[in-house]
Short mmCIF file of C-alpha atoms in Angstrom, two decimals:
data_model
loop_
_atom_site.label_atom_id
_atom_site.label_comp_id
_atom_site.label_asym_id
_atom_site.label_seq_id
_atom_site.Cartn_x
_atom_site.Cartn_y
_atom_site.Cartn_z
CA MET A 20 -42.46 5.13 -18.58
CA ASN A 21 -39.35 7.28 -18.76
CA SER A 22 -40.09 8.89 -15.42
CA GLY A 23 -40.23 5.40 -13.82
CA ASN A 24 -36.86 4.54 -15.25
CA GLY A 25 -35.50 7.85 -13.90
CA ARG A 26 -36.78 7.13 -10.41
CA ARG A 27 -35.37 3.64 -10.47
CA GLN A 28 -31.96 4.97 -11.53
CA GLN A 29 -32.10 7.58 -8.76
CA GLU A 30 -32.98 4.87 -6.19
CA GLU A 31 -30.12 2.70 -7.47
CA ALA A 32 -27.76 5.65 -7.22
CA THR A 33 -28.93 6.40 -3.69
CA THR A 34 -28.52 2.77 -2.74
CA ARG A 35 -25.01 2.69 -4.20
CA GLY A 36 -24.22 5.91 -2.37
CA ASN A 37 -25.42 4.42 0.94
CA ASN A 38 -23.35 1.28 0.36
CA ILE A 39 -20.23 3.42 -0.31
CA LYS A 40 -20.85 5.29 2.94
CA LYS A 41 -21.16 2.01 4.82
CA ILE A 42 -17.92 0.74 3.29
CA ASP A 43 -16.14 3.97 4.18
CA THR A 44 -17.24 3.76 7.79
CA MET A 45 -16.23 0.08 7.95
CA LYS A 46 -12.76 1.06 6.75
CA LYS A 47 -12.62 3.89 9.33
CA GLU A 48 -13.24 1.53 12.19
CA ASN A 49 -10.29 -0.76 11.32
CA HIS A 50 -7.94 2.02 10.13
CA LEU A 51 -5.82 4.25 12.34
CA ASN A 52 -4.09 7.28 10.92
CA LYS A 53 -1.44 9.21 12.81
CA ARG A 54 -3.98 11.44 14.56
CA ASP A 55 -6.21 8.50 15.68
CA LEU A 56 -3.11 6.71 16.99
CA ALA A 57 -2.06 9.82 18.91
CA ARG A 58 -5.58 10.04 20.49
CA LYS A 59 -5.40 6.40 21.64
CA MET A 60 -1.87 6.96 23.01
CA SER A 61 -3.11 9.95 24.95
CA LEU A 62 -5.96 7.99 26.48
CA HIS A 63 -3.73 5.05 27.43
CA GLY A 64 -0.72 7.12 28.44
CA GLY A 65 -2.39 9.90 30.36
CA MET A 66 -0.96 12.70 28.20
CA THR A 67 -2.33 15.33 25.91
CA ILE A 68 -2.99 14.58 22.25
CA GLU A 69 -0.31 17.10 21.30
CA MET A 70 2.28 15.36 23.44
CA ALA A 71 1.26 11.98 22.01
CA GLU A 72 1.70 13.36 18.48
CA ILE A 73 5.18 14.58 19.33
CA CYS A 74 6.12 11.18 20.78
CA LEU A 75 4.71 9.42 17.72
CA SER A 76 6.58 11.78 15.30
CA CYS A 77 9.81 11.01 17.23
CA LEU A 78 9.18 7.29 17.07
CA VAL A 79 8.56 7.40 13.33
CA GLU A 80 11.73 9.42 12.77
CA ILE A 81 13.76 6.97 14.90
CA PHE A 82 12.31 4.05 12.87
CA ARG A 83 13.13 5.83 9.61
CA GLU A 84 16.72 6.56 10.62
CA THR A 85 17.34 3.01 11.91
CA MET A 86 15.87 1.38 8.81
CA ALA A 87 17.93 3.74 6.54
CA ASN A 88 21.09 2.55 8.29
CA ASP A 89 20.21 -1.16 7.89
CA GLY A 90 19.41 -1.43 11.57
CA GLU A 91 16.89 -3.67 13.38
CA ILE A 92 14.19 -2.72 15.89
CA VAL A 93 12.93 -5.47 18.24
CA LEU A 94 9.80 -4.83 20.26
CA GLN A 95 9.21 -7.57 22.86
CA ASN A 96 5.80 -9.26 22.58
CA MET A 97 5.22 -7.54 19.20
CA GLY A 98 7.93 -8.40 16.68
CA SER A 99 10.97 -7.10 14.87
CA PHE A 100 11.45 -4.71 12.03
CA SER A 101 14.48 -5.12 9.73
CA THR A 102 15.57 -4.27 6.17
CA CYS A 103 16.17 -6.70 3.41
CA GLU A 104 17.56 -6.25 -0.08
CA MET A 105 15.24 -6.84 -3.04
CA LYS A 106 17.15 -8.02 -6.09
CA LYS A 107 16.93 -6.42 -9.50
CA ARG A 108 14.18 -8.21 -11.44
CA LEU A 109 12.36 -8.37 -14.76
CA LEU A 110 8.64 -7.78 -14.84
CA TYR A 111 6.20 -8.44 -17.69
CA ASN A 112 3.12 -6.34 -18.26
CA PRO A 113 0.50 -8.79 -19.74
CA ILE A 114 -1.67 -5.98 -21.18
CA THR A 115 1.01 -4.19 -23.18
CA GLY A 116 3.45 -7.06 -23.47
CA GLU A 117 6.21 -4.70 -22.32
CA ARG A 118 9.08 -6.03 -20.18
CA MET A 119 10.34 -3.72 -17.45
CA VAL A 120 13.31 -3.89 -15.17
CA VAL A 121 12.80 -3.03 -11.49
CA ASN A 122 16.05 -1.91 -9.89
CA ALA A 123 17.31 -3.40 -6.67
CA ARG A 124 16.06 -1.65 -3.56
CA LYS A 125 15.68 -2.01 0.23
CA ARG A 126 12.41 -2.81 1.89
CA VAL A 127 11.31 -2.99 5.53
CA LYS A 128 10.31 -6.49 6.78
CA PHE A 129 8.20 -7.12 9.87
CA THR A 130 8.46 -10.45 11.67
CA PRO A 131 5.69 -10.93 14.29
CA SER A 132 6.61 -12.21 17.75
CA THR A 133 5.37 -15.71 18.58
CA THR A 134 3.52 -14.20 21.54
CA LEU A 135 1.71 -11.65 19.36
CA ASN A 136 -1.94 -12.84 19.34
CA ILE A 137 -4.08 -10.99 16.82
CA ASN A 138 -6.86 -13.54 16.80
CA GLY A 139 -8.00 -12.92 20.41
CA ASP A 140 -8.24 -15.37 23.36
CA ASP A 141 -10.59 -17.74 21.43
CA ALA A 142 -7.85 -18.87 19.05
CA GLU A 143 -5.45 -19.45 22.01
CA GLN A 144 -8.01 -21.67 23.68
CA GLU A 145 -8.62 -23.69 20.57
CA THR A 146 -4.92 -24.38 20.29
CA GLU A 147 -4.78 -25.55 23.87
CA LEU A 148 -7.70 -27.89 23.33
CA GLU A 149 -6.09 -29.41 20.30
CA THR A 150 -2.85 -30.24 22.11
CA GLU A 151 -4.64 -32.08 24.96
#
């Protein structure tokens, strides 16, 4: 009897492990890190991966500098990046009952362009049908 329980636990652990692997690969398909983005840039731009990484690093640094100086970056057909001030606020931890103060800080805000279509062509066609 005990050996049956052991096998069942091993099977459950194996199944859980396989599910975790499936979840990890699903995340990987929809997630781009800096290296993946550089690879895609090299394919679309006709440059080496190393050149794409340099371009991407420069772009990130320009974004960082602009946002640090309260600037705004507008990318046509994509959207705009700007900074906004978060006020000092009081938070309450429901587990400990402790109240904490979060100091004022800046954060980056992205506003998508009205022409940015992340739902694909199907959503655009549905909207056109509704208006007719």
